[in-house]
Tab-separated table of C-alpha atoms and ligand atoms in Angstrom:
chain	number	residue	atom	x	y	z
B	1	UNK	CA	79.170	-21.776	58.738
B	2	UNK	CA	80.322	-20.846	62.308
B	3	UNK	CA	80.320	-17.149	63.298
B	4	UNK	CA	83.949	-15.484	64.465
B	5	UNK	CA	83.937	-12.707	66.538
B	6	UNK	CA	85.081	-9.354	66.106
B	7	UNK	CA	87.950	-7.471	68.344
B	8	UNK	CA	87.362	-3.876	67.974
B	9	UNK	CA	91.411	-2.420	68.292
B	10	UNK	CA	92.414	0.616	69.933
B	11	UNK	CA	92.011	2.863	66.610
B	12	UNK	CA	88.513	1.573	65.889
B	13	UNK	CA	89.259	-1.157	63.401
B	14	UNK	CA	88.110	-4.235	63.847
B	15	UNK	CA	90.137	-7.655	63.675
B	16	UNK	CA	88.418	-11.329	63.523
B	17	UNK	CA	89.501	-13.184	66.699
B	18	UNK	CA	90.688	-15.963	64.885
B	19	UNK	CA	92.492	-16.716	61.579
B	20	UNK	CA	94.842	-18.211	59.506
B	21	UNK	CA	99.038	-18.276	60.051
B	22	UNK	CA	100.929	-19.194	57.292
B	23	UNK	CA	104.945	-19.211	58.754
B	24	UNK	CA	106.823	-22.379	57.384
B	25	UNK	CA	104.143	-23.186	54.974
B	26	UNK	CA	106.019	-23.615	51.837
B	27	UNK	CA	105.153	-21.413	48.678
B	28	UNK	CA	104.162	-23.912	46.852
B	29	UNK	CA	101.411	-25.170	49.576
B	30	UNK	CA	100.069	-21.834	50.487
B	31	UNK	CA	97.324	-21.385	47.491
B	32	UNK	CA	96.306	-24.647	48.494
B	33	UNK	CA	95.928	-24.223	52.208
B	34	UNK	CA	94.741	-20.831	52.385
B	35	UNK	CA	92.180	-21.200	49.526
B	36	UNK	CA	91.277	-24.213	52.009
B	37	UNK	CA	90.920	-21.934	54.585
B	38	UNK	CA	88.998	-19.358	52.711
B	39	UNK	CA	86.673	-22.112	51.662
B	40	UNK	CA	85.612	-23.130	55.052
B	41	UNK	CA	85.410	-19.607	56.782
B	42	UNK	CA	88.912	-17.987	57.979
B	43	UNK	CA	89.044	-14.505	56.934
B	44	UNK	CA	91.874	-12.780	58.578
B	45	UNK	CA	95.158	-13.956	57.355
B	46	UNK	CA	98.597	-14.103	58.741
B	47	UNK	CA	101.872	-13.751	57.080
B	48	UNK	CA	104.864	-11.570	57.062
B	49	UNK	CA	107.838	-11.177	54.327
B	50	UNK	CA	109.748	-13.272	55.750
B	51	UNK	CA	107.666	-16.263	55.240
B	52	UNK	CA	108.376	-16.187	51.625
B	53	UNK	CA	104.736	-16.530	50.836
B	54	UNK	CA	103.109	-12.947	50.195
B	55	UNK	CA	103.110	-13.412	46.372
B	56	UNK	CA	100.482	-16.477	46.504
B	57	UNK	CA	98.505	-15.468	49.915
B	58	UNK	CA	97.616	-12.853	47.284
B	59	UNK	CA	96.811	-15.241	44.839
B	60	UNK	CA	95.045	-17.243	47.015
B	61	UNK	CA	92.536	-14.352	48.124
B	62	UNK	CA	92.517	-12.600	44.431
B	63	UNK	CA	91.318	-16.888	43.112
B	64	UNK	CA	88.521	-17.220	45.794
B	65	UNK	CA	84.989	-15.524	45.052
B	66	UNK	CA	85.961	-12.524	48.298
B	67	UNK	CA	86.522	-8.960	48.046
B	68	UNK	CA	89.736	-7.690	49.169
B	69	UNK	CA	87.450	-5.981	52.238
B	70	UNK	CA	86.499	-9.514	52.951
B	71	UNK	CA	89.677	-10.652	54.273
B	72	UNK	CA	91.893	-9.118	57.271
B	73	UNK	CA	95.447	-9.218	55.966
B	74	UNK	CA	98.619	-8.700	58.102
B	75	UNK	CA	102.327	-8.947	56.922
B	76	UNK	CA	105.231	-8.214	58.813
B	77	UNK	CA	108.757	-6.217	58.126
B	78	UNK	CA	111.881	-8.054	57.738
B	79	UNK	CA	114.282	-8.272	60.135
B	80	UNK	CA	117.170	-6.647	57.208
B	81	UNK	CA	114.647	-3.621	56.644
B	82	UNK	CA	114.277	-1.526	59.885
B	83	UNK	CA	116.359	1.685	58.633
B	84	UNK	CA	113.309	3.421	57.552
B	85	UNK	CA	114.013	3.869	53.333
B	86	UNK	CA	114.619	0.341	53.743
B	87	UNK	CA	111.270	-0.608	55.596
B	88	UNK	CA	109.438	2.124	53.024
B	89	UNK	CA	110.697	-0.436	50.443
B	90	UNK	CA	109.782	-3.535	51.902
B	91	UNK	CA	106.512	-2.104	52.774
B	92	UNK	CA	105.656	-1.204	49.388
B	93	UNK	CA	107.442	-4.821	48.775
B	94	UNK	CA	104.650	-6.277	50.695
B	95	UNK	CA	101.850	-4.911	48.912
B	96	UNK	CA	103.010	-5.508	45.436
B	97	UNK	CA	103.527	-9.119	46.306
B	98	UNK	CA	100.387	-9.173	47.768
B	99	UNK	CA	98.805	-7.249	44.956
B	100	UNK	CA	97.157	-5.129	47.554
B	101	UNK	CA	96.955	-1.268	47.904
B	102	UNK	CA	96.642	-1.704	51.313
B	103	UNK	CA	97.469	-4.183	54.474
B	104	UNK	CA	94.627	-4.313	57.388
B	105	UNK	CA	97.521	-4.540	59.681
B	106	UNK	CA	101.611	-4.361	59.324
B	107	UNK	CA	104.094	-5.323	62.118
B	108	UNK	CA	107.548	-4.418	62.938
B	109	UNK	CA	108.271	-8.346	63.109
B	110	UNK	CA	111.114	-8.304	65.829
B	111	UNK	CA	112.780	-5.687	67.843
B	112	UNK	CA	116.121	-6.429	67.605
B	113	UNK	CA	117.521	-4.467	70.374
B	114	UNK	CA	121.032	-5.357	70.262
B	115	UNK	CA	121.273	-4.154	66.504
B	116	UNK	CA	120.063	-0.677	64.333
B	117	UNK	CA	121.680	1.129	67.904
B	118	UNK	CA	118.585	-0.656	69.029
B	119	UNK	CA	116.653	2.095	67.321
B	120	UNK	CA	113.601	0.604	66.667
B	121	UNK	CA	111.611	3.924	67.470
B	122	UNK	CA	112.698	5.431	63.903
B	123	UNK	CA	111.481	2.245	62.299
B	124	UNK	CA	108.298	2.360	64.252
B	125	UNK	CA	107.982	6.443	63.063
B	126	UNK	CA	108.236	4.744	59.493
B	127	UNK	CA	105.408	2.488	60.042
B	128	UNK	CA	103.101	5.694	61.340
B	129	UNK	CA	103.610	7.016	57.704
B	130	UNK	CA	102.158	3.915	56.302
B	131	UNK	CA	99.377	4.313	58.754
B	132	UNK	CA	98.522	8.250	58.132
B	133	UNK	CA	98.787	7.724	54.344
B	134	UNK	CA	96.587	4.773	54.890
B	135	UNK	CA	98.029	2.203	53.595
B	136	UNK	CA	98.156	0.273	56.452
B	137	UNK	CA	95.008	0.329	58.350
B	138	UNK	CA	96.633	-0.421	61.400
B	139	UNK	CA	99.849	-0.660	62.401
B	140	UNK	CA	101.474	-3.153	65.000
B	141	UNK	CA	104.773	-5.031	66.559
B	142	UNK	CA	105.513	-8.142	67.577
B	143	UNK	CA	107.662	-9.765	69.641
B	144	UNK	CA	107.938	-6.460	71.785
B	145	UNK	CA	108.771	-6.516	75.817
B	146	UNK	CA	107.390	-3.797	78.279
B	147	UNK	CA	110.280	-1.749	77.937
B	148	UNK	CA	110.393	-1.761	74.100
B	149	UNK	CA	106.845	-0.878	74.411
B	150	UNK	CA	107.253	2.007	76.737
B	151	UNK	CA	109.677	3.642	74.475
B	152	UNK	CA	107.021	3.664	71.850
B	153	UNK	CA	104.562	5.242	74.375
B	154	UNK	CA	107.427	8.030	75.632
B	155	UNK	CA	108.605	8.846	72.146
B	156	UNK	CA	105.855	8.089	69.150
B	157	UNK	CA	102.608	9.042	68.487
B	158	UNK	CA	100.845	6.277	67.316
B	159	UNK	CA	100.431	3.451	69.983
B	160	UNK	CA	100.618	0.148	68.643
B	161	UNK	CA	97.091	-1.538	67.758
B	162	UNK	CA	98.452	-4.931	68.775
B	163	UNK	CA	101.639	-7.060	69.902
B	164	UNK	CA	101.982	-10.250	68.484
B	165	UNK	CA	103.878	-12.673	70.538
B	166	UNK	CA	104.176	-16.242	71.299
B	167	UNK	CA	101.699	-17.626	73.725
B	168	UNK	CA	100.573	-21.117	74.688
B	169	UNK	CA	99.596	-22.859	78.016
B	170	UNK	CA	103.278	-23.343	78.946
B	171	UNK	CA	103.994	-20.032	78.223
B	172	UNK	CA	101.237	-17.579	79.479
B	173	UNK	CA	103.329	-13.975	79.166
B	174	UNK	CA	101.498	-12.815	82.168
B	175	UNK	CA	103.483	-9.633	82.276
B	176	UNK	CA	103.229	-8.756	78.343
B	177	UNK	CA	99.816	-9.631	78.486
B	178	UNK	CA	98.798	-7.274	81.860
B	179	UNK	CA	101.089	-4.396	80.126
B	180	UNK	CA	99.432	-4.301	77.133
B	181	UNK	CA	96.231	-4.520	78.960
B	182	UNK	CA	96.446	-1.454	80.459
B	183	UNK	CA	97.642	0.391	77.213
B	184	UNK	CA	94.673	-1.293	75.202
B	185	UNK	CA	97.359	-2.883	72.844
B	186	UNK	CA	95.159	-6.314	71.867
B	187	UNK	CA	97.497	-9.265	72.103
B	188	UNK	CA	98.240	-11.825	69.377
B	189	UNK	CA	99.223	-15.166	70.306
B	190	UNK	CA	101.838	-16.533	67.826
B	191	UNK	CA	102.436	-20.110	67.633
B	192	UNK	CA	99.195	-20.885	69.890
B	193	UNK	CA	99.605	-24.678	69.764
B	194	UNK	CA	103.086	-24.293	70.996
B	195	UNK	CA	103.779	-25.662	67.711
B	196	UNK	CA	101.807	-29.051	69.040
B	197	UNK	CA	104.137	-29.346	71.707
B	198	UNK	CA	101.145	-28.984	74.193
B	199	UNK	CA	98.178	-31.311	72.597
B	200	UNK	CA	99.723	-34.307	74.052
B	201	UNK	CA	99.547	-32.810	77.876
B	202	UNK	CA	97.730	-34.481	80.406
B	203	UNK	CA	95.802	-31.851	81.307
B	204	UNK	CA	95.025	-30.365	77.760
B	205	UNK	CA	93.584	-34.358	76.921
B	206	UNK	CA	91.629	-34.567	79.541
B	207	UNK	CA	89.713	-31.547	79.490
B	208	UNK	CA	89.493	-32.755	75.794
B	209	UNK	CA	87.595	-35.948	76.594
B	210	UNK	CA	85.270	-34.237	78.884
B	211	UNK	CA	83.999	-31.756	76.986
B	212	UNK	CA	84.038	-33.751	73.662
B	213	UNK	CA	86.399	-31.941	71.959
B	214	UNK	CA	90.256	-32.281	70.296
B	215	UNK	CA	93.013	-30.987	72.569
B	216	UNK	CA	94.085	-28.506	69.175
B	217	UNK	CA	89.859	-27.214	69.868
B	218	UNK	CA	90.501	-27.101	73.843
B	219	UNK	CA	94.036	-25.159	73.094
B	220	UNK	CA	92.260	-22.780	70.676
B	221	UNK	CA	89.059	-22.159	73.015
B	222	UNK	CA	91.340	-21.436	75.894
B	223	UNK	CA	93.033	-18.239	73.987
B	224	UNK	CA	90.070	-17.516	72.750
B	225	UNK	CA	88.103	-17.330	76.568
B	226	UNK	CA	91.417	-14.860	77.494
B	227	UNK	CA	90.735	-12.783	74.443
B	228	UNK	CA	93.626	-12.898	72.320
B	229	UNK	CA	93.825	-13.427	68.381
B	230	UNK	CA	94.864	-16.723	67.185
B	231	UNK	CA	96.140	-17.663	63.808
B	232	UNK	CA	96.486	-21.726	64.006
B	233	UNK	CA	98.797	-23.246	60.958
B	234	UNK	CA	97.877	-26.043	59.392
B	235	UNK	CA	98.286	-27.237	55.751
B	236	UNK	CA	95.809	-30.293	56.300
B	237	UNK	CA	92.203	-29.214	55.281
B	238	UNK	CA	90.794	-31.729	58.052
B	239	UNK	CA	92.195	-29.845	60.768
B	240	UNK	CA	92.129	-26.503	58.964
B	241	UNK	CA	88.890	-27.460	58.950
B	242	UNK	CA	89.150	-28.857	62.956
B	243	UNK	CA	90.520	-25.460	64.164
B	244	UNK	CA	88.092	-23.309	63.586
B	245	UNK	CA	85.034	-25.466	65.524
B	246	UNK	CA	85.786	-23.532	68.623
B	247	UNK	CA	82.501	-21.040	68.594
B	248	UNK	CA	80.039	-23.658	69.426
B	249	UNK	CA	81.028	-24.732	72.912
B	250	UNK	CA	82.800	-22.383	76.211
B	251	UNK	CA	85.415	-23.558	78.215
B	252	UNK	CA	84.381	-22.914	82.525
B	253	UNK	CA	86.104	-20.522	84.431
B	254	UNK	CA	87.824	-23.830	86.047
B	255	UNK	CA	89.380	-25.382	82.909
B	256	UNK	CA	90.886	-21.528	81.548
B	257	UNK	CA	92.874	-21.884	84.873
B	258	UNK	CA	93.531	-25.138	85.254
B	259	UNK	CA	95.242	-24.806	81.663
B	260	UNK	CA	96.641	-21.747	82.828
B	261	UNK	CA	98.744	-23.215	85.594
B	262	UNK	CA	100.277	-25.354	83.106
B	263	UNK	CA	102.583	-22.215	82.426
B	264	UNK	CA	106.639	-23.218	82.728
B	265	UNK	CA	107.738	-20.248	81.190
B	266	UNK	CA	109.017	-22.091	78.511
B	267	UNK	CA	109.532	-20.814	74.853
B	268	UNK	CA	110.212	-22.462	70.923
B	269	UNK	CA	111.129	-19.760	69.397
B	270	UNK	CA	114.027	-16.832	70.053
B	271	UNK	CA	114.163	-14.540	72.965
B	272	UNK	CA	112.914	-11.109	71.907
B	273	UNK	CA	115.879	-9.184	74.178
B	274	UNK	CA	118.596	-11.242	72.590
B	275	UNK	CA	117.702	-12.395	68.994
B	276	UNK	CA	119.374	-10.212	66.345
B	277	UNK	CA	117.157	-11.587	63.349
B	278	UNK	CA	120.331	-12.836	62.031
B	279	UNK	CA	119.691	-16.795	63.313
R	1	NAD	P1	101.368	-23.540	65.737
R	1	NAD	O1	100.904	-23.471	67.184
R	1	NAD	O2	99.620	-22.961	64.909
R	1	NAD	O3	101.119	-24.772	65.153
R	1	NAD	C1	101.101	-25.301	64.266
R	1	NAD	C2	101.687	-26.754	64.307
R	1	NAD	O4	100.428	-27.564	64.761
R	1	NAD	C3	102.139	-27.226	63.007
R	1	NAD	O5	103.134	-28.257	62.866
R	1	NAD	C4	100.717	-28.578	62.576
R	1	NAD	O6	101.057	-29.313	62.002
R	1	NAD	C5	100.227	-28.634	63.634
R	1	NAD	N1	98.990	-28.776	64.375
R	1	NAD	C6	97.903	-27.510	63.328
R	1	NAD	N2	96.570	-28.372	64.078
R	1	NAD	C7	96.732	-29.157	64.093
R	1	NAD	C8	95.633	-30.170	64.676
R	1	NAD	N3	94.551	-29.904	64.768
R	1	NAD	N4	96.006	-31.079	65.772
R	1	NAD	C9	97.419	-31.435	65.750
R	1	NAD	N5	98.379	-31.137	65.331
R	1	NAD	C10	97.763	-29.896	64.730
R	1	NAD	O7	102.798	-22.785	64.927
R	1	NAD	P2	102.884	-21.869	64.281
R	1	NAD	O8	102.585	-21.883	63.021
R	1	NAD	O9	104.616	-21.379	64.290
R	1	NAD	O10	102.552	-20.405	64.864
R	1	NAD	C11	101.006	-20.083	63.556
R	1	NAD	C12	101.612	-18.775	63.155
R	1	NAD	O11	101.492	-17.913	64.004
R	1	NAD	C13	102.423	-19.041	62.170
R	1	NAD	O12	101.798	-19.129	60.773
R	1	NAD	C14	102.385	-17.475	62.117
R	1	NAD	O13	101.260	-16.812	61.487
R	1	NAD	C15	102.365	-16.664	63.321
R	1	NAD	N6	103.750	-16.563	64.209
R	1	NAD	C16	104.408	-15.488	63.854
R	1	NAD	C17	105.329	-15.443	64.684
R	1	NAD	C18	106.469	-14.100	65.402
R	1	NAD	O14	107.665	-14.034	65.597
R	1	NAD	N7	105.228	-12.712	64.627
R	1	NAD	C19	106.315	-16.597	64.884
R	1	NAD	C20	105.879	-17.799	64.689
R	1	NAD	C21	104.466	-18.168	64.082
């Protein structure tokens, strides 16, 4: 079985650098998809309250012959639950849906700077409670810009272990990645395949032909070479397996650079500075 490297987070916890994302995986498809992933060696699952499939993620892990401690599981706080009491309830509900007594990682899904009077600080302090109680082994954020992270740094005790942001060859996110590198915040790259958009890029295709890998494998390997954590999504067992086949080759520095130069600052998802979580 392919060895997936771990990344050590700033609090000393290890996270597998590669995992499985379940955004837009229908609840009725989730047990089969997660089971396929676990069977071929994935040990890291990324879900969220808003994906509506935490229950099925927990069920797939429970049905497998793995122990809870063998699988790293992340979930995220719903956008309508940022008030501290709502966040406490939402966290309990996520644990209950998954059937767990702890999460490996719990994230604020979006900063929502235009909502809740821009107060993601109180929300973060509530996540600090979950961390201190040991019910979240690590806590982090998602879609936070440097200005949001600076506020947490200035006003909170526990720094975020990760920032999960949209990254792909057309959106290389140099500014946020640079800030996070300086502050020991690991980057998780969401939609690492640009939801499929970057796979037909001629540069990606030509590198794939030369190295004898698929475009998806080349793009995923590019993320790994850059040190980011990735969890591509697929419900197709062949692709689930294909996406994991990225640890038996390396991309030379010039290929990593050539793919990075494809950047167009082009998002597929919302702008975190404007998104209010209601759309
Ligand atoms: P992705 O970049 O993983 O792309 C998924 C798409 O690519 C799917 O349509 C799939 O059919 C296709 N695909 C997958 N493997 C392929 C292959 N080998 N060849 C060709 N096509 C392939 O997109 P995603 O699901 O949006 O992102 C991955 C994960 O990131 C999500 O499941 C979720 O866990 C996380 N995410 C987080 C946020 C956030 O706000 N924090 C937002 C979006 C996604």
